[in-house]
Amino acid sequence: MNSLAEPRKWEKFFWPLLATGLLLALWHYSVIWTATKVFPSPSSVEKGLVGLFQHHVLWADIRDSLRRVAIGFGAAVLLGIPVGLMLGWYPAANQVVNPAMQILRPISPIAWIPVAIIFFGIGDSAAIFLIFLGAFFPIVVACINGVSNVPSVFRRTGRNFGLTPPQLLARVVFPAALPQILVGLRIALGIAWLVVVAAEMIAVDSGLGYLVIDSRNSGKRYDLVVAAILLIGLIGLVLDFGIRRLERLKPVRWGFRSES
């Protein structure tokens, strides 16, 4: 059994690395074959990336983007989880709020950029507001669905043990709904990272999104544009990996059992 398991662990690293190598090779030779003077080669992107790090520019942009996402996403979590739990706990309230939420939820946060600039001006507040909007609704919907999908036997068991409604919600319903809530958080974080890049292209003068548009406008430095795009994707991958690690934690998978 061990001899069969080892190749699988090895393949987890081998195949992604092989796919990455093939993609880089395809990129490199495509630039050579097309003789393009616009799109940069992997080596040009690497040189541009090294230059950004050497001039201590990139760390500040990464920090600003992550800070905006942390504030906007954190605010969405702090407000969205209680709102979602309450709406899931009280179906009558959900029926009242749901039509308005279903109208607002499909609107792209990017469409709110002019409104955000009117209310908050050019700066961090506008970008954070857009991130909050992008993350808030997926969190609320995930919480509502999570609470609604908790088996009724869980609630009856909690009541039989004399739990009050707040205790039942906190100690039974929330842990049971937590895996689905974390899926909503994962989706919301991905949207927040998408939104911050778009918002930084318009509403602020720092961050990875600003780096993309600034590199394009000042000198058409497409090597820096592609470098920033690759960094955006890499950081998004790391953020998603962190959320997925939370989903695999034993207290999350067995939240109800650990509380009982």
Short mmCIF file of C-alpha atoms in Angstrom, two decimals:
data_model
loop_
_atom_site.label_atom_id
_atom_site.label_comp_id
_atom_site.label_asym_id
_atom_site.label_seq_id
_atom_site.Cartn_x
_atom_site.Cartn_y
_atom_site.Cartn_z
CA MET A 1 0.00 0.00 0.00
CA ASN A 2 2.82 2.40 0.84
CA SER A 3 4.50 1.77 -2.52
CA LEU A 4 1.29 2.76 -4.26
CA ALA A 5 0.79 5.87 -2.12
CA GLU A 6 4.23 7.36 -2.70
CA PRO A 7 3.86 7.99 -6.45
CA ARG A 8 0.60 9.80 -5.81
CA LYS A 9 2.26 12.24 -3.41
CA TRP A 10 5.06 12.74 -5.90
CA GLU A 11 2.61 13.30 -8.74
CA LYS A 12 0.91 16.09 -6.82
CA PHE A 13 4.01 18.21 -7.38
CA PHE A 14 5.26 16.74 -10.65
CA TRP A 15 2.22 17.35 -12.85
CA PRO A 16 1.62 20.98 -11.83
CA LEU A 17 5.33 21.74 -12.32
CA LEU A 18 5.30 20.02 -15.69
CA ALA A 19 2.20 21.95 -16.79
CA THR A 20 3.81 25.22 -15.65
CA GLY A 21 7.00 24.41 -17.54
CA LEU A 22 5.07 23.58 -20.71
CA LEU A 23 3.07 26.79 -20.42
CA LEU A 24 6.25 28.85 -20.03
CA ALA A 25 7.81 27.08 -23.01
CA LEU A 26 4.71 27.74 -25.12
CA TRP A 27 4.78 31.39 -24.06
CA HIS A 28 8.50 31.73 -24.87
CA TYR A 29 8.34 30.15 -28.32
CA SER A 30 5.08 31.91 -29.20
CA VAL A 31 6.82 35.26 -28.70
CA ILE A 32 9.71 34.08 -30.89
CA TRP A 33 7.51 32.65 -33.65
CA THR A 34 5.24 35.69 -33.87
CA ALA A 35 8.18 38.13 -33.60
CA THR A 36 5.92 40.41 -31.59
CA LYS A 37 7.37 43.65 -30.25
CA VAL A 38 4.45 44.25 -27.88
CA PHE A 39 3.91 41.17 -25.77
CA PRO A 40 6.94 40.40 -23.56
CA SER A 41 8.77 37.11 -23.24
CA PRO A 42 9.09 35.27 -19.89
CA SER A 43 12.67 36.48 -19.52
CA SER A 44 11.59 40.12 -20.02
CA VAL A 45 8.88 39.73 -17.42
CA GLU A 46 11.39 38.21 -15.02
CA LYS A 47 13.76 41.15 -15.49
CA GLY A 48 10.96 43.64 -14.94
CA LEU A 49 9.86 41.81 -11.81
CA VAL A 50 13.38 41.78 -10.41
CA GLY A 51 13.68 45.49 -11.13
CA LEU A 52 10.48 46.23 -9.23
CA PHE A 53 11.73 44.30 -6.23
CA GLN A 54 15.13 45.98 -6.34
CA HIS A 55 13.54 49.43 -6.33
CA HIS A 56 11.32 48.45 -3.38
CA VAL A 57 8.19 49.39 -5.32
CA LEU A 58 6.42 46.06 -5.47
CA TRP A 59 6.22 45.37 -1.73
CA ALA A 60 4.34 48.63 -1.13
CA ASP A 61 1.82 47.83 -3.87
CA ILE A 62 1.27 44.30 -2.56
CA ARG A 63 0.86 45.62 0.98
CA ASP A 64 -1.67 48.26 -0.09
CA SER A 65 -3.76 45.76 -2.06
CA LEU A 66 -3.77 43.22 0.78
CA ARG A 67 -4.62 45.92 3.32
CA ARG A 68 -7.64 47.08 1.33
CA VAL A 69 -8.85 43.51 0.88
CA ALA A 70 -8.35 42.76 4.58
CA ILE A 71 -10.41 45.79 5.64
CA GLY A 72 -13.19 45.38 3.06
CA PHE A 73 -13.44 41.61 3.38
CA GLY A 74 -13.16 41.78 7.18
CA ALA A 75 -16.03 44.27 7.34
CA ALA A 76 -18.11 42.03 5.07
CA VAL A 77 -17.44 39.04 7.34
CA LEU A 78 -18.23 40.94 10.54
CA LEU A 79 -21.53 42.22 9.14
CA GLY A 80 -22.46 39.50 6.66
CA ILE A 81 -22.25 36.49 8.98
CA PRO A 82 -24.61 37.88 11.68
CA VAL A 83 -27.03 39.18 9.04
CA GLY A 84 -27.00 35.85 7.20
CA LEU A 85 -27.46 33.85 10.38
CA MET A 86 -30.41 35.99 11.48
CA LEU A 87 -32.09 35.80 8.06
CA GLY A 88 -31.59 32.04 7.98
CA TRP A 89 -32.89 31.71 11.54
CA TYR A 90 -35.98 33.84 10.86
CA PRO A 91 -37.44 32.81 7.46
CA ALA A 92 -40.15 35.49 7.71
CA ALA A 93 -37.50 38.22 7.88
CA ASN A 94 -35.69 36.61 4.96
CA GLN A 95 -38.86 36.77 2.85
CA VAL A 96 -39.08 40.51 3.50
CA VAL A 97 -35.42 41.24 2.74
CA ASN A 98 -34.83 38.70 -0.03
CA PRO A 99 -36.39 40.66 -2.98
CA ALA A 100 -34.19 43.71 -2.34
CA MET A 101 -31.13 41.51 -1.82
CA GLN A 102 -31.76 39.61 -5.04
CA ILE A 103 -31.94 42.91 -6.92
CA LEU A 104 -28.66 44.21 -5.46
CA ARG A 105 -26.71 40.94 -5.45
CA PRO A 106 -26.26 40.48 -9.24
CA ILE A 107 -24.99 44.06 -9.71
CA SER A 108 -21.26 43.97 -10.36
CA PRO A 109 -19.23 45.91 -7.78
CA ILE A 110 -17.47 47.54 -10.73
CA ALA A 111 -20.76 49.19 -11.68
CA TRP A 112 -20.69 50.95 -8.29
CA ILE A 113 -17.36 52.68 -8.99
CA PRO A 114 -18.93 56.05 -10.04
CA VAL A 115 -21.20 55.97 -6.98
CA ALA A 116 -18.29 55.07 -4.69
CA ILE A 117 -16.23 57.98 -6.04
CA ILE A 118 -19.17 60.37 -5.53
CA PHE A 119 -19.62 59.34 -1.90
CA PHE A 120 -16.01 58.64 -0.88
CA GLY A 121 -13.88 60.46 -3.44
CA ILE A 122 -10.63 59.12 -4.87
CA GLY A 123 -8.85 57.05 -2.25
CA ASP A 124 -8.87 53.96 -0.07
CA SER A 125 -12.42 54.41 1.17
CA ALA A 126 -13.93 54.01 -2.30
CA ALA A 127 -11.89 50.86 -3.01
CA ILE A 128 -12.72 49.35 0.39
CA PHE A 129 -16.42 50.08 -0.13
CA LEU A 130 -16.36 48.23 -3.47
CA ILE A 131 -14.55 45.27 -1.90
CA PHE A 132 -17.12 45.20 0.89
CA LEU A 133 -19.98 45.14 -1.63
CA GLY A 134 -18.38 42.34 -3.62
CA ALA A 135 -17.85 40.14 -0.55
CA PHE A 136 -20.96 40.93 1.50
CA PHE A 137 -23.69 39.25 -0.54
CA PRO A 138 -21.94 35.87 -1.10
CA ILE A 139 -21.32 35.65 2.65
CA VAL A 140 -24.93 36.47 3.51
CA VAL A 141 -26.31 33.96 0.98
CA ALA A 142 -23.95 31.23 2.21
CA CYS A 143 -25.00 31.82 5.82
CA ILE A 144 -28.71 31.75 4.94
CA ASN A 145 -28.33 28.51 3.00
CA GLY A 146 -26.12 27.00 5.69
CA VAL A 147 -28.64 27.68 8.46
CA SER A 148 -31.58 26.55 6.30
CA ASN A 149 -29.87 23.25 5.48
CA VAL A 150 -29.16 22.29 9.10
CA PRO A 151 -31.22 19.14 9.81
CA SER A 152 -34.21 19.83 12.02
CA VAL A 153 -33.17 16.98 14.30
CA PHE A 154 -30.22 19.09 15.42
CA ARG A 155 -32.53 21.86 16.56
CA ARG A 156 -34.92 19.49 18.30
CA THR A 157 -32.03 17.83 20.11
CA GLY A 158 -30.74 21.21 21.28
CA ARG A 159 -34.16 22.19 22.57
CA ASN A 160 -34.47 18.87 24.40
CA PHE A 161 -31.24 19.73 26.23
CA GLY A 162 -32.78 23.02 27.34
CA LEU A 163 -30.79 25.36 25.08
CA THR A 164 -32.21 28.84 24.63
CA PRO A 165 -32.59 30.14 21.03
CA PRO A 166 -29.33 32.16 21.19
CA GLN A 167 -27.49 29.14 22.63
CA LEU A 168 -29.04 26.88 20.01
CA LEU A 169 -27.93 29.22 17.23
CA ALA A 170 -24.41 29.66 18.61
CA ARG A 171 -23.68 26.11 19.78
CA VAL A 172 -25.64 23.94 17.34
CA VAL A 173 -26.78 25.72 14.18
CA PHE A 174 -23.68 27.82 13.51
CA PRO A 175 -21.16 24.92 13.89
CA ALA A 176 -23.35 22.70 11.71
CA ALA A 177 -23.60 25.40 9.03
CA LEU A 178 -19.91 26.38 9.26
CA PRO A 179 -18.62 24.22 6.35
CA GLN A 180 -21.09 25.86 3.97
CA ILE A 181 -20.31 29.29 5.42
CA LEU A 182 -16.61 28.72 4.71
CA VAL A 183 -17.43 27.92 1.10
CA GLY A 184 -19.16 31.31 0.92
CA LEU A 185 -16.13 32.97 2.51
CA ARG A 186 -13.87 31.36 -0.08
CA ILE A 187 -16.05 32.66 -2.93
CA ALA A 188 -16.29 36.10 -1.30
CA LEU A 189 -12.52 36.35 -0.84
CA GLY A 190 -11.96 35.53 -4.51
CA ILE A 191 -14.44 38.23 -5.52
CA ALA A 192 -12.81 40.71 -3.11
CA TRP A 193 -9.41 40.09 -4.72
CA LEU A 194 -10.90 40.60 -8.19
CA VAL A 195 -12.62 43.81 -7.14
CA VAL A 196 -9.57 45.39 -5.51
CA VAL A 197 -7.59 45.08 -8.72
CA ALA A 198 -10.34 46.76 -10.75
CA ALA A 199 -10.91 49.45 -8.11
CA GLU A 200 -7.19 50.27 -7.94
CA MET A 201 -7.14 50.97 -11.65
CA ILE A 202 -9.58 53.85 -11.16
CA ALA A 203 -10.03 54.95 -7.55
CA VAL A 204 -6.52 54.95 -6.02
CA ASP A 205 -2.89 55.58 -6.90
CA SER A 206 -1.24 52.50 -5.41
CA GLY A 207 -1.65 48.73 -5.36
CA LEU A 208 -1.25 45.99 -7.93
CA GLY A 209 -4.20 47.17 -10.00
CA TYR A 210 -2.70 50.65 -10.17
CA LEU A 211 0.64 49.09 -11.13
CA VAL A 212 -1.00 47.41 -14.13
CA ILE A 213 -2.62 50.55 -15.47
CA ASP A 214 0.34 52.81 -14.61
CA SER A 215 2.80 50.50 -16.37
CA ARG A 216 0.56 50.56 -19.43
CA ASN A 217 0.19 54.32 -19.48
CA SER A 218 3.75 55.35 -18.66
CA GLY A 219 5.98 53.99 -21.37
CA LYS A 220 3.85 50.97 -22.31
CA ARG A 221 5.89 48.70 -20.04
CA TYR A 222 4.08 45.50 -20.90
CA ASP A 223 6.73 43.46 -19.12
CA LEU A 224 5.64 45.12 -15.87
CA VAL A 225 1.97 44.74 -16.83
CA VAL A 226 2.35 40.98 -17.25
CA ALA A 227 4.51 40.74 -14.12
CA ALA A 228 1.79 42.46 -12.09
CA ILE A 229 -0.88 40.21 -13.61
CA LEU A 230 1.10 37.08 -12.68
CA LEU A 231 1.58 38.37 -9.14
CA ILE A 232 -2.15 39.05 -8.83
CA GLY A 233 -2.85 35.46 -9.84
CA LEU A 234 -0.19 34.04 -7.51
CA ILE A 235 -1.44 35.99 -4.48
CA GLY A 236 -5.01 34.98 -5.31
CA LEU A 237 -3.87 31.35 -5.34
CA VAL A 238 -2.24 31.75 -1.92
CA LEU A 239 -5.38 33.36 -0.46
CA ASP A 240 -7.56 30.58 -1.85
CA PHE A 241 -5.17 27.96 -0.46
CA GLY A 242 -5.44 29.53 2.99
CA ILE A 243 -9.24 29.37 2.94
CA ARG A 244 -9.18 25.76 1.73
CA ARG A 245 -6.88 24.85 4.60
CA LEU A 246 -9.46 26.27 7.00
CA GLU A 247 -12.13 24.08 5.42
CA ARG A 248 -10.05 20.97 6.15
CA LEU A 249 -9.55 21.67 9.84
CA LYS A 250 -11.11 19.01 12.08
CA PRO A 251 -13.09 21.52 14.23
CA VAL A 252 -14.70 22.82 11.04
CA ARG A 253 -15.61 19.42 9.65
CA TRP A 254 -16.93 18.20 12.97
CA GLY A 255 -18.11 21.48 14.51
CA PHE A 256 -21.44 20.17 15.76
CA ARG A 257 -19.93 17.04 17.24
CA SER A 258 -17.21 18.97 19.10
CA GLU A 259 -19.78 21.34 20.61
CA SER A 260 -22.09 18.54 21.70
#
